Amino acid sequence: MMHKDIKLIVYQIKRIGKDNLMLLLLVYPALLAAVGKLSIPFFRDAFIEDFDLMNHYPAILVFFIIANPYIYGALAAFTLLDEREENVLLAIRVTPLTLSHYLGTKVFFFSIVSILSGMFITWFLDLVTISFVESFVINTLIAMSAPFSMILINSFANNRVEGFALVKGTSLMIILPLTAFYVPEKWNLLLGCIPGYWPAMSINKLANPSFGFMPYWGYSLAGFLYILILIALCFRRFKRRIS
């Protein structure tokens, strides 16, 4: 079984290598980290007389590490859309491999890449004091956005054109969690319907210990439960669409 999983992961890598757009998306998180590392000090110094950008570092970090799995989610969604158009999923039905196993391997691959790159961005930008374990927990939660985006987009899109439209629409999932930093604490829980809210508030708790009514891991645990429910619901719709 392990040998089959490795072959499936190699297959995913080969598919990415055949598409220039996929290759661009693959290196995008590294470019994102570099842009952040160069631009944040520049804007901090440029506007130092007007406001202190350091007070907004937690929200800025959230933007960069949420954008990271969003890119990988789009990458995973496009590869799955291609496989649907090529009838790869139909071919899987006549093999011993189950659809859940095949998609599980894809989810594992993109989640691991998202976690590692997210932890790198967190360390590289160094905007919030956060331990290795805390970074792992939060970036693992945020990485769940990649499979969620993959299944969500494929639950509604039939081809790449529709996929691009949905990717643009779901880009709000990057911006909306940032608003929770600027909504009064007694009201910001209303934003809990946004998946990115929970890791955002985990980071907010680490940066501002007086914030909130739960420890950071409480927000993270709630986020894990919520995103898993969303993924399960989207997966049920996806299976109905392709059956």
JSON list of C-alpha atoms in Angstrom, two decimals:
[
{"chain": "A", "resi": 1, "resn": "MET", "atom": "CA", "xyz": [0.00, 0.00, 0.00]},
{"chain": "A", "resi": 2, "resn": "MET", "atom": "CA", "xyz": [2.83, 2.40, 0.86]},
{"chain": "A", "resi": 3, "resn": "HIS", "atom": "CA", "xyz": [4.45, 1.69, -2.51]},
{"chain": "A", "resi": 4, "resn": "LYS", "atom": "CA", "xyz": [1.20, 2.63, -4.30]},
{"chain": "A", "resi": 5, "resn": "ASP", "atom": "CA", "xyz": [0.94, 5.85, -2.30]},
{"chain": "A", "resi": 6, "resn": "ILE", "atom": "CA", "xyz": [4.48, 6.85, -3.26]},
{"chain": "A", "resi": 7, "resn": "LYS", "atom": "CA", "xyz": [3.73, 6.18, -6.92]},
{"chain": "A", "resi": 8, "resn": "LEU", "atom": "CA", "xyz": [0.60, 8.36, -6.69]},
{"chain": "A", "resi": 9, "resn": "ILE", "atom": "CA", "xyz": [2.59, 11.21, -5.13]},
{"chain": "A", "resi": 10, "resn": "VAL", "atom": "CA", "xyz": [5.20, 10.93, -7.91]},
{"chain": "A", "resi": 11, "resn": "TYR", "atom": "CA", "xyz": [2.33, 11.05, -10.42]},
{"chain": "A", "resi": 12, "resn": "GLN", "atom": "CA", "xyz": [1.05, 14.29, -8.86]},
{"chain": "A", "resi": 13, "resn": "ILE", "atom": "CA", "xyz": [4.52, 15.85, -9.10]},
{"chain": "A", "resi": 14, "resn": "LYS", "atom": "CA", "xyz": [4.86, 14.83, -12.76]},
{"chain": "A", "resi": 15, "resn": "ARG", "atom": "CA", "xyz": [1.49, 16.42, -13.60]},
{"chain": "A", "resi": 16, "resn": "ILE", "atom": "CA", "xyz": [2.61, 19.71, -12.05]},
{"chain": "A", "resi": 17, "resn": "GLY", "atom": "CA", "xyz": [5.86, 19.61, -14.03]},
{"chain": "A", "resi": 18, "resn": "LYS", "atom": "CA", "xyz": [3.99, 19.41, -17.34]},
{"chain": "A", "resi": 19, "resn": "ASP", "atom": "CA", "xyz": [2.18, 22.74, -16.87]},
{"chain": "A", "resi": 20, "resn": "ASN", "atom": "CA", "xyz": [3.92, 26.14, -16.75]},
{"chain": "A", "resi": 21, "resn": "LEU", "atom": "CA", "xyz": [1.05, 27.65, -14.76]},
{"chain": "A", "resi": 22, "resn": "MET", "atom": "CA", "xyz": [1.35, 24.88, -12.19]},
{"chain": "A", "resi": 23, "resn": "LEU", "atom": "CA", "xyz": [5.10, 25.46, -11.90]},
{"chain": "A", "resi": 24, "resn": "LEU", "atom": "CA", "xyz": [4.49, 29.16, -11.34]},
{"chain": "A", "resi": 25, "resn": "LEU", "atom": "CA", "xyz": [1.97, 28.45, -8.60]},
{"chain": "A", "resi": 26, "resn": "LEU", "atom": "CA", "xyz": [4.42, 26.02, -7.01]},
{"chain": "A", "resi": 27, "resn": "VAL", "atom": "CA", "xyz": [7.11, 28.69, -6.52]},
{"chain": "A", "resi": 28, "resn": "TYR", "atom": "CA", "xyz": [4.61, 31.43, -5.71]},
{"chain": "A", "resi": 29, "resn": "PRO", "atom": "CA", "xyz": [4.76, 30.94, -1.91]},
{"chain": "A", "resi": 30, "resn": "ALA", "atom": "CA", "xyz": [8.53, 31.47, -1.99]},
{"chain": "A", "resi": 31, "resn": "LEU", "atom": "CA", "xyz": [8.03, 34.66, -3.99]},
{"chain": "A", "resi": 32, "resn": "LEU", "atom": "CA", "xyz": [5.31, 35.67, -1.52]},
{"chain": "A", "resi": 33, "resn": "ALA", "atom": "CA", "xyz": [7.71, 35.27, 1.41]},
{"chain": "A", "resi": 34, "resn": "ALA", "atom": "CA", "xyz": [10.41, 37.26, -0.38]},
{"chain": "A", "resi": 35, "resn": "VAL", "atom": "CA", "xyz": [8.00, 40.10, -1.16]},
{"chain": "A", "resi": 36, "resn": "GLY", "atom": "CA", "xyz": [6.92, 40.19, 2.48]},
{"chain": "A", "resi": 37, "resn": "LYS", "atom": "CA", "xyz": [10.49, 40.21, 3.78]},
{"chain": "A", "resi": 38, "resn": "LEU", "atom": "CA", "xyz": [11.41, 43.15, 1.56]},
{"chain": "A", "resi": 39, "resn": "SER", "atom": "CA", "xyz": [8.21, 45.19, 1.63]},
{"chain": "A", "resi": 40, "resn": "ILE", "atom": "CA", "xyz": [7.24, 45.07, 5.31]},
{"chain": "A", "resi": 41, "resn": "PRO", "atom": "CA", "xyz": [10.38, 46.88, 6.62]},
{"chain": "A", "resi": 42, "resn": "PHE", "atom": "CA", "xyz": [10.09, 49.37, 3.75]},
{"chain": "A", "resi": 43, "resn": "PHE", "atom": "CA", "xyz": [6.51, 50.34, 4.57]},
{"chain": "A", "resi": 44, "resn": "ARG", "atom": "CA", "xyz": [7.21, 50.30, 8.32]},
{"chain": "A", "resi": 45, "resn": "ASP", "atom": "CA", "xyz": [9.95, 52.91, 7.86]},
{"chain": "A", "resi": 46, "resn": "ALA", "atom": "CA", "xyz": [8.03, 54.89, 5.23]},
{"chain": "A", "resi": 47, "resn": "PHE", "atom": "CA", "xyz": [4.98, 55.42, 7.47]},
{"chain": "A", "resi": 48, "resn": "ILE", "atom": "CA", "xyz": [6.69, 55.44, 10.86]},
{"chain": "A", "resi": 49, "resn": "GLU", "atom": "CA", "xyz": [5.56, 59.04, 11.53]},
{"chain": "A", "resi": 50, "resn": "ASP", "atom": "CA", "xyz": [1.91, 58.26, 10.78]},
{"chain": "A", "resi": 51, "resn": "PHE", "atom": "CA", "xyz": [1.40, 54.88, 12.47]},
{"chain": "A", "resi": 52, "resn": "ASP", "atom": "CA", "xyz": [3.34, 51.94, 13.83]},
{"chain": "A", "resi": 53, "resn": "LEU", "atom": "CA", "xyz": [3.07, 49.04, 11.39]},
{"chain": "A", "resi": 54, "resn": "MET", "atom": "CA", "xyz": [4.41, 46.69, 14.08]},
{"chain": "A", "resi": 55, "resn": "ASN", "atom": "CA", "xyz": [1.03, 46.86, 15.80]},
{"chain": "A", "resi": 56, "resn": "HIS", "atom": "CA", "xyz": [-0.42, 45.14, 12.74]},
{"chain": "A", "resi": 57, "resn": "TYR", "atom": "CA", "xyz": [2.22, 42.42, 12.41]},
{"chain": "A", "resi": 58, "resn": "PRO", "atom": "CA", "xyz": [-0.14, 39.58, 13.54]},
{"chain": "A", "resi": 59, "resn": "ALA", "atom": "CA", "xyz": [-2.68, 40.49, 10.84]},
{"chain": "A", "resi": 60, "resn": "ILE", "atom": "CA", "xyz": [0.08, 40.81, 8.23]},
{"chain": "A", "resi": 61, "resn": "LEU", "atom": "CA", "xyz": [1.45, 37.37, 9.15]},
{"chain": "A", "resi": 62, "resn": "VAL", "atom": "CA", "xyz": [-2.05, 35.89, 8.87]},
{"chain": "A", "resi": 63, "resn": "PHE", "atom": "CA", "xyz": [-2.38, 37.32, 5.36]},
{"chain": "A", "resi": 64, "resn": "PHE", "atom": "CA", "xyz": [0.84, 35.71, 4.17]},
{"chain": "A", "resi": 65, "resn": "ILE", "atom": "CA", "xyz": [0.33, 32.28, 5.70]},
{"chain": "A", "resi": 66, "resn": "ILE", "atom": "CA", "xyz": [-3.33, 32.06, 4.65]},
{"chain": "A", "resi": 67, "resn": "ALA", "atom": "CA", "xyz": [-2.44, 33.09, 1.08]},
{"chain": "A", "resi": 68, "resn": "ASN", "atom": "CA", "xyz": [0.05, 30.21, 1.00]},
{"chain": "A", "resi": 69, "resn": "PRO", "atom": "CA", "xyz": [-2.37, 27.22, 1.13]},
{"chain": "A", "resi": 70, "resn": "TYR", "atom": "CA", "xyz": [-4.84, 29.19, -0.98]},
{"chain": "A", "resi": 71, "resn": "ILE", "atom": "CA", "xyz": [-2.30, 28.97, -3.81]},
{"chain": "A", "resi": 72, "resn": "TYR", "atom": "CA", "xyz": [-1.76, 25.25, -3.25]},
{"chain": "A", "resi": 73, "resn": "GLY", "atom": "CA", "xyz": [-5.51, 24.72, -3.05]},
{"chain": "A", "resi": 74, "resn": "ALA", "atom": "CA", "xyz": [-5.88, 26.35, -6.47]},
{"chain": "A", "resi": 75, "resn": "LEU", "atom": "CA", "xyz": [-3.06, 24.17, -7.79]},
{"chain": "A", "resi": 76, "resn": "ALA", "atom": "CA", "xyz": [-4.72, 21.02, -6.43]},
{"chain": "A", "resi": 77, "resn": "ALA", "atom": "CA", "xyz": [-8.10, 22.10, -7.80]},
{"chain": "A", "resi": 78, "resn": "PHE", "atom": "CA", "xyz": [-6.74, 22.60, -11.32]},
{"chain": "A", "resi": 79, "resn": "THR", "atom": "CA", "xyz": [-4.97, 19.24, -11.35]},
{"chain": "A", "resi": 80, "resn": "LEU", "atom": "CA", "xyz": [-8.21, 17.56, -10.25]},
{"chain": "A", "resi": 81, "resn": "LEU", "atom": "CA", "xyz": [-10.19, 19.45, -12.90]},
{"chain": "A", "resi": 82, "resn": "ASP", "atom": "CA", "xyz": [-7.73, 18.26, -15.53]},
{"chain": "A", "resi": 83, "resn": "GLU", "atom": "CA", "xyz": [-8.05, 14.69, -14.31]},
{"chain": "A", "resi": 84, "resn": "ARG", "atom": "CA", "xyz": [-11.83, 14.91, -14.51]},
{"chain": "A", "resi": 85, "resn": "GLU", "atom": "CA", "xyz": [-11.66, 16.20, -18.10]},
{"chain": "A", "resi": 86, "resn": "GLU", "atom": "CA", "xyz": [-9.25, 13.36, -18.98]},
{"chain": "A", "resi": 87, "resn": "ASN", "atom": "CA", "xyz": [-11.60, 10.82, -17.32]},
{"chain": "A", "resi": 88, "resn": "VAL", "atom": "CA", "xyz": [-8.87, 9.76, -14.88]},
{"chain": "A", "resi": 89, "resn": "LEU", "atom": "CA", "xyz": [-11.42, 9.48, -12.08]},
{"chain": "A", "resi": 90, "resn": "LEU", "atom": "CA", "xyz": [-13.61, 7.22, -14.20]},
{"chain": "A", "resi": 91, "resn": "ALA", "atom": "CA", "xyz": [-10.63, 4.99, -14.96]},
{"chain": "A", "resi": 92, "resn": "ILE", "atom": "CA", "xyz": [-9.91, 4.68, -11.23]},
{"chain": "A", "resi": 93, "resn": "ARG", "atom": "CA", "xyz": [-13.29, 3.00, -10.72]},
{"chain": "A", "resi": 94, "resn": "VAL", "atom": "CA", "xyz": [-12.19, -0.08, -12.64]},
{"chain": "A", "resi": 95, "resn": "THR", "atom": "CA", "xyz": [-9.03, -0.45, -10.54]},
{"chain": "A", "resi": 96, "resn": "PRO", "atom": "CA", "xyz": [-8.60, -1.71, -6.97]},
{"chain": "A", "resi": 97, "resn": "LEU", "atom": "CA", "xyz": [-7.83, 1.90, -5.98]},
{"chain": "A", "resi": 98, "resn": "THR", "atom": "CA", "xyz": [-10.78, 3.74, -4.44]},
{"chain": "A", "resi": 99, "resn": "LEU", "atom": "CA", "xyz": [-11.63, 7.37, -5.19]},
{"chain": "A", "resi": 100, "resn": "SER", "atom": "CA", "xyz": [-11.26, 8.25, -1.51]},
{"chain": "A", "resi": 101, "resn": "HIS", "atom": "CA", "xyz": [-7.78, 6.72, -1.43]},
{"chain": "A", "resi": 102, "resn": "TYR", "atom": "CA", "xyz": [-6.72, 8.53, -4.58]},
{"chain": "A", "resi": 103, "resn": "LEU", "atom": "CA", "xyz": [-7.99, 11.91, -3.36]},
{"chain": "A", "resi": 104, "resn": "GLY", "atom": "CA", "xyz": [-6.54, 11.21, 0.08]},
{"chain": "A", "resi": 105, "resn": "THR", "atom": "CA", "xyz": [-3.08, 10.87, -1.45]},
{"chain": "A", "resi": 106, "resn": "LYS", "atom": "CA", "xyz": [-3.56, 14.17, -3.30]},
{"chain": "A", "resi": 107, "resn": "VAL", "atom": "CA", "xyz": [-4.74, 15.85, -0.10]},
{"chain": "A", "resi": 108, "resn": "PHE", "atom": "CA", "xyz": [-1.76, 14.46, 1.82]},
{"chain": "A", "resi": 109, "resn": "PHE", "atom": "CA", "xyz": [0.74, 15.73, -0.77]},
{"chain": "A", "resi": 110, "resn": "PHE", "atom": "CA", "xyz": [-0.61, 19.27, -0.99]},
{"chain": "A", "resi": 111, "resn": "SER", "atom": "CA", "xyz": [-1.20, 19.50, 2.78]},
{"chain": "A", "resi": 112, "resn": "ILE", "atom": "CA", "xyz": [2.39, 18.51, 3.60]},
{"chain": "A", "resi": 113, "resn": "VAL", "atom": "CA", "xyz": [3.77, 21.03, 1.11]},
{"chain": "A", "resi": 114, "resn": "SER", "atom": "CA", "xyz": [1.46, 23.71, 2.56]},
{"chain": "A", "resi": 115, "resn": "ILE", "atom": "CA", "xyz": [2.49, 22.97, 6.14]},
{"chain": "A", "resi": 116, "resn": "LEU", "atom": "CA", "xyz": [6.22, 23.06, 5.41]},
{"chain": "A", "resi": 117, "resn": "SER", "atom": "CA", "xyz": [6.05, 26.20, 3.29]},
{"chain": "A", "resi": 118, "resn": "GLY", "atom": "CA", "xyz": [3.76, 27.89, 5.82]},
{"chain": "A", "resi": 119, "resn": "MET", "atom": "CA", "xyz": [6.20, 27.16, 8.64]},
{"chain": "A", "resi": 120, "resn": "PHE", "atom": "CA", "xyz": [9.01, 28.52, 6.49]},
{"chain": "A", "resi": 121, "resn": "ILE", "atom": "CA", "xyz": [7.07, 31.76, 5.81]},
{"chain": "A", "resi": 122, "resn": "THR", "atom": "CA", "xyz": [6.29, 32.12, 9.53]},
{"chain": "A", "resi": 123, "resn": "TRP", "atom": "CA", "xyz": [9.98, 31.72, 10.43]},
{"chain": "A", "resi": 124, "resn": "PHE", "atom": "CA", "xyz": [11.29, 33.77, 7.50]},
{"chain": "A", "resi": 125, "resn": "LEU", "atom": "CA", "xyz": [9.07, 36.82, 8.10]},
{"chain": "A", "resi": 126, "resn": "ASP", "atom": "CA", "xyz": [9.56, 36.63, 11.90]},
{"chain": "A", "resi": 127, "resn": "LEU", "atom": "CA", "xyz": [6.65, 38.97, 12.63]},
{"chain": "A", "resi": 128, "resn": "VAL", "atom": "CA", "xyz": [5.25, 37.24, 15.73]},
{"chain": "A", "resi": 129, "resn": "THR", "atom": "CA", "xyz": [7.06, 35.36, 18.49]},
{"chain": "A", "resi": 130, "resn": "ILE", "atom": "CA", "xyz": [5.92, 31.80, 17.99]},
{"chain": "A", "resi": 131, "resn": "SER", "atom": "CA", "xyz": [7.43, 28.45, 18.94]},
{"chain": "A", "resi": 132, "resn": "PHE", "atom": "CA", "xyz": [8.07, 25.55, 16.57]},
{"chain": "A", "resi": 133, "resn": "VAL", "atom": "CA", "xyz": [5.14, 23.57, 18.00]},
{"chain": "A", "resi": 134, "resn": "GLU", "atom": "CA", "xyz": [2.77, 26.55, 17.83]},
{"chain": "A", "resi": 135, "resn": "SER", "atom": "CA", "xyz": [3.83, 27.21, 14.24]},
{"chain": "A", "resi": 136, "resn": "PHE", "atom": "CA", "xyz": [3.27, 23.56, 13.36]},
{"chain": "A", "resi": 137, "resn": "VAL", "atom": "CA", "xyz": [-0.21, 23.47, 14.91]},
{"chain": "A", "resi": 138, "resn": "ILE", "atom": "CA", "xyz": [-1.38, 26.72, 13.31]},
{"chain": "A", "resi": 139, "resn": "ASN", "atom": "CA", "xyz": [0.12, 26.02, 9.89]},
{"chain": "A", "resi": 140, "resn": "THR", "atom": "CA", "xyz": [-1.34, 22.50, 9.92]},
{"chain": "A", "resi": 141, "resn": "LEU", "atom": "CA", "xyz": [-4.76, 24.05, 10.52]},
{"chain": "A", "resi": 142, "resn": "ILE", "atom": "CA", "xyz": [-4.22, 26.64, 7.80]},
{"chain": "A", "resi": 143, "resn": "ALA", "atom": "CA", "xyz": [-2.97, 23.93, 5.41]},
{"chain": "A", "resi": 144, "resn": "MET", "atom": "CA", "xyz": [-6.42, 22.31, 5.60]},
{"chain": "A", "resi": 145, "resn": "SER", "atom": "CA", "xyz": [-7.57, 25.22, 3.44]},
{"chain": "A", "resi": 146, "resn": "ALA", "atom": "CA", "xyz": [-5.78, 23.58, 0.49]},
{"chain": "A", "resi": 147, "resn": "PRO", "atom": "CA", "xyz": [-7.92, 20.40, 0.37]},
{"chain": "A", "resi": 148, "resn": "PHE", "atom": "CA", "xyz": [-10.99, 22.45, 1.27]},
{"chain": "A", "resi": 149, "resn": "SER", "atom": "CA", "xyz": [-10.41, 24.76, -1.71]},
{"chain": "A", "resi": 150, "resn": "MET", "atom": "CA", "xyz": [-9.68, 21.78, -3.97]},
{"chain": "A", "resi": 151, "resn": "ILE", "atom": "CA", "xyz": [-12.93, 20.01, -3.12]},
{"chain": "A", "resi": 152, "resn": "LEU", "atom": "CA", "xyz": [-14.99, 23.20, -2.97]},
{"chain": "A", "resi": 153, "resn": "ILE", "atom": "CA", "xyz": [-13.92, 24.35, -6.44]},
{"chain": "A", "resi": 154, "resn": "ASN", "atom": "CA", "xyz": [-14.45, 20.90, -7.95]},
{"chain": "A", "resi": 155, "resn": "SER", "atom": "CA", "xyz": [-17.87, 20.68, -6.32]},
{"chain": "A", "resi": 156, "resn": "PHE", "atom": "CA", "xyz": [-19.08, 23.50, -8.56]},
{"chain": "A", "resi": 157, "resn": "ALA", "atom": "CA", "xyz": [-16.66, 23.88, -11.51]},
{"chain": "A", "resi": 158, "resn": "ASN", "atom": "CA", "xyz": [-16.70, 21.65, -14.58]},
{"chain": "A", "resi": 159, "resn": "ASN", "atom": "CA", "xyz": [-13.57, 22.99, -16.31]},
{"chain": "A", "resi": 160, "resn": "ARG", "atom": "CA", "xyz": [-10.62, 25.34, -15.89]},
{"chain": "A", "resi": 161, "resn": "VAL", "atom": "CA", "xyz": [-12.55, 28.43, -16.99]},
{"chain": "A", "resi": 162, "resn": "GLU", "atom": "CA", "xyz": [-15.15, 27.91, -14.26]},
{"chain": "A", "resi": 163, "resn": "GLY", "atom": "CA", "xyz": [-12.33, 26.94, -11.91]},
{"chain": "A", "resi": 164, "resn": "PHE", "atom": "CA", "xyz": [-10.55, 30.27, -12.47]},
{"chain": "A", "resi": 165, "resn": "ALA", "atom": "CA", "xyz": [-13.78, 32.14, -11.74]},
{"chain": "A", "resi": 166, "resn": "LEU", "atom": "CA", "xyz": [-14.25, 30.26, -8.48]},
{"chain": "A", "resi": 167, "resn": "VAL", "atom": "CA", "xyz": [-10.61, 30.79, -7.47]},
{"chain": "A", "resi": 168, "resn": "LYS", "atom": "CA", "xyz": [-11.14, 34.54, -7.85]},
{"chain": "A", "resi": 169, "resn": "GLY", "atom": "CA", "xyz": [-14.33, 34.34, -5.82]},
{"chain": "A", "resi": 170, "resn": "THR", "atom": "CA", "xyz": [-12.79, 32.29, -3.01]},
{"chain": "A", "resi": 171, "resn": "SER", "atom": "CA", "xyz": [-9.91, 34.78, -2.73]},
{"chain": "A", "resi": 172, "resn": "LEU", "atom": "CA", "xyz": [-12.10, 36.53, -0.16]},
{"chain": "A", "resi": 173, "resn": "MET", "atom": "CA", "xyz": [-11.12, 33.72, 2.20]},
{"chain": "A", "resi": 174, "resn": "ILE", "atom": "CA", "xyz": [-7.71, 35.41, 2.43]},
{"chain": "A", "resi": 175, "resn": "ILE", "atom": "CA", "xyz": [-9.02, 38.91, 3.18]},
{"chain": "A", "resi": 176, "resn": "LEU", "atom": "CA", "xyz": [-12.03, 38.29, 5.43]},
{"chain": "A", "resi": 177, "resn": "PRO", "atom": "CA", "xyz": [-10.11, 36.70, 8.36]},
{"chain": "A", "resi": 178, "resn": "LEU", "atom": "CA", "xyz": [-8.06, 39.91, 8.62]},
{"chain": "A", "resi": 179, "resn": "THR", "atom": "CA", "xyz": [-11.19, 41.90, 9.50]},
{"chain": "A", "resi": 180, "resn": "ALA", "atom": "CA", "xyz": [-11.46, 39.92, 12.76]},
{"chain": "A", "resi": 181, "resn": "PHE", "atom": "CA", "xyz": [-8.43, 41.84, 14.08]},
{"chain": "A", "resi": 182, "resn": "TYR", "atom": "CA", "xyz": [-10.33, 45.11, 13.79]},
{"chain": "A", "resi": 183, "resn": "VAL", "atom": "CA", "xyz": [-13.79, 44.04, 14.92]},
{"chain": "A", "resi": 184, "resn": "PRO", "atom": "CA", "xyz": [-14.59, 44.55, 18.63]},
{"chain": "A", "resi": 185, "resn": "GLU", "atom": "CA", "xyz": [-13.78, 41.38, 20.56]},
{"chain": "A", "resi": 186, "resn": "LYS", "atom": "CA", "xyz": [-17.37, 40.77, 21.65]},
{"chain": "A", "resi": 187, "resn": "TRP", "atom": "CA", "xyz": [-18.47, 40.73, 18.00]},
{"chain": "A", "resi": 188, "resn": "ASN", "atom": "CA", "xyz": [-15.63, 39.07, 16.15]},
{"chain": "A", "resi": 189, "resn": "LEU", "atom": "CA", "xyz": [-16.84, 35.56, 16.98]},
{"chain": "A", "resi": 190, "resn": "LEU", "atom": "CA", "xyz": [-19.55, 36.21, 14.40]},
{"chain": "A", "resi": 191, "resn": "LEU", "atom": "CA", "xyz": [-16.79, 35.85, 11.81]},
{"chain": "A", "resi": 192, "resn": "GLY", "atom": "CA", "xyz": [-16.26, 32.25, 12.93]},
{"chain": "A", "resi": 193, "resn": "CYS", "atom": "CA", "xyz": [-18.10, 31.05, 9.82]},
{"chain": "A", "resi": 194, "resn": "ILE", "atom": "CA", "xyz": [-14.95, 31.98, 7.86]},
{"chain": "A", "resi": 195, "resn": "PRO", "atom": "CA", "xyz": [-12.46, 29.06, 7.99]},
{"chain": "A", "resi": 196, "resn": "GLY", "atom": "CA", "xyz": [-9.47, 31.38, 8.25]},
{"chain": "A", "resi": 197, "resn": "TYR", "atom": "CA", "xyz": [-10.91, 33.10, 11.34]},
{"chain": "A", "resi": 198, "resn": "TRP", "atom": "CA", "xyz": [-9.76, 30.34, 13.69]},
{"chain": "A", "resi": 199, "resn": "PRO", "atom": "CA", "xyz": [-6.05, 30.26, 12.82]},
{"chain": "A", "resi": 200, "resn": "ALA", "atom": "CA", "xyz": [-6.10, 34.06, 12.65]},
{"chain": "A", "resi": 201, "resn": "MET", "atom": "CA", "xyz": [-7.38, 34.25, 16.21]},
{"chain": "A", "resi": 202, "resn": "SER", "atom": "CA", "xyz": [-4.87, 31.60, 17.30]},
{"chain": "A", "resi": 203, "resn": "ILE", "atom": "CA", "xyz": [-2.11, 33.93, 16.17]},
{"chain": "A", "resi": 204, "resn": "ASN", "atom": "CA", "xyz": [-3.88, 36.92, 17.70]},
{"chain": "A", "resi": 205, "resn": "LYS", "atom": "CA", "xyz": [-3.96, 35.08, 21.03]},
{"chain": "A", "resi": 206, "resn": "LEU", "atom": "CA", "xyz": [-0.23, 34.34, 20.87]},
{"chain": "A", "resi": 207, "resn": "ALA", "atom": "CA", "xyz": [0.57, 37.96, 19.99]},
{"chain": "A", "resi": 208, "resn": "ASN", "atom": "CA", "xyz": [-1.91, 39.43, 22.50]},
{"chain": "A", "resi": 209, "resn": "PRO", "atom": "CA", "xyz": [-2.34, 37.07, 25.50]},
{"chain": "A", "resi": 210, "resn": "SER", "atom": "CA", "xyz": [-5.17, 39.20, 26.92]},
{"chain": "A", "resi": 211, "resn": "PHE", "atom": "CA", "xyz": [-7.29, 38.59, 23.82]},
{"chain": "A", "resi": 212, "resn": "GLY", "atom": "CA", "xyz": [-10.18, 36.14, 23.72]},
{"chain": "A", "resi": 213, "resn": "PHE", "atom": "CA", "xyz": [-11.73, 33.57, 26.01]},
{"chain": "A", "resi": 214, "resn": "MET", "atom": "CA", "xyz": [-9.69, 30.51, 24.93]},
{"chain": "A", "resi": 215, "resn": "PRO", "atom": "CA", "xyz": [-6.00, 29.58, 24.72]},
{"chain": "A", "resi": 216, "resn": "TYR", "atom": "CA", "xyz": [-4.52, 29.56, 21.23]},
{"chain": "A", "resi": 217, "resn": "TRP", "atom": "CA", "xyz": [-4.96, 25.79, 20.97]},
{"chain": "A", "resi": 218, "resn": "GLY", "atom": "CA", "xyz": [-8.68, 26.20, 21.75]},
{"chain": "A", "resi": 219, "resn": "TYR", "atom": "CA", "xyz": [-9.12, 28.38, 18.68]},
{"chain": "A", "resi": 220, "resn": "SER", "atom": "CA", "xyz": [-7.01, 25.91, 16.69]},
{"chain": "A", "resi": 221, "resn": "LEU", "atom": "CA", "xyz": [-9.06, 22.91, 17.84]},
{"chain": "A", "resi": 222, "resn": "ALA", "atom": "CA", "xyz": [-12.32, 24.64, 16.97]},
{"chain": "A", "resi": 223, "resn": "GLY", "atom": "CA", "xyz": [-10.84, 25.50, 13.58]},
{"chain": "A", "resi": 224, "resn": "PHE", "atom": "CA", "xyz": [-9.86, 21.87, 12.91]},
{"chain": "A", "resi": 225, "resn": "LEU", "atom": "CA", "xyz": [-13.36, 20.61, 13.72]},
{"chain": "A", "resi": 226, "resn": "TYR", "atom": "CA", "xyz": [-15.00, 23.28, 11.57]},
{"chain": "A", "resi": 227, "resn": "ILE", "atom": "CA", "xyz": [-12.80, 22.82, 8.49]},
{"chain": "A", "resi": 228, "resn": "LEU", "atom": "CA", "xyz": [-13.16, 19.03, 8.64]},
{"chain": "A", "resi": 229, "resn": "ILE", "atom": "CA", "xyz": [-16.95, 19.39, 8.65]},
{"chain": "A", "resi": 230, "resn": "LEU", "atom": "CA", "xyz": [-16.77, 21.73, 5.65]},
{"chain": "A", "resi": 231, "resn": "ILE", "atom": "CA", "xyz": [-14.48, 19.34, 3.76]},
{"chain": "A", "resi": 232, "resn": "ALA", "atom": "CA", "xyz": [-16.81, 16.40, 4.48]},
{"chain": "A", "resi": 233, "resn": "LEU", "atom": "CA", "xyz": [-19.86, 18.33, 3.22]},
{"chain": "A", "resi": 234, "resn": "CYS", "atom": "CA", "xyz": [-18.06, 19.44, 0.04]},
{"chain": "A", "resi": 235, "resn": "PHE", "atom": "CA", "xyz": [-16.76, 15.93, -0.57]},
{"chain": "A", "resi": 236, "resn": "ARG", "atom": "CA", "xyz": [-20.30, 14.51, -0.42]},
{"chain": "A", "resi": 237, "resn": "ARG", "atom": "CA", "xyz": [-21.41, 17.05, -3.04]},
{"chain": "A", "resi": 238, "resn": "PHE", "atom": "CA", "xyz": [-18.34, 16.30, -5.17]},
{"chain": "A", "resi": 239, "resn": "LYS", "atom": "CA", "xyz": [-19.01, 12.55, -5.14]},
{"chain": "A", "resi": 240, "resn": "ARG", "atom": "CA", "xyz": [-22.61, 13.14, -6.21]},
{"chain": "A", "resi": 241, "resn": "ARG", "atom": "CA", "xyz": [-21.44, 15.30, -9.13]},
{"chain": "A", "resi": 242, "resn": "ILE", "atom": "CA", "xyz": [-19.06, 12.71, -10.54]},
{"chain": "A", "resi": 243, "resn": "SER", "atom": "CA", "xyz": [-21.24, 9.66, -9.89]}
]
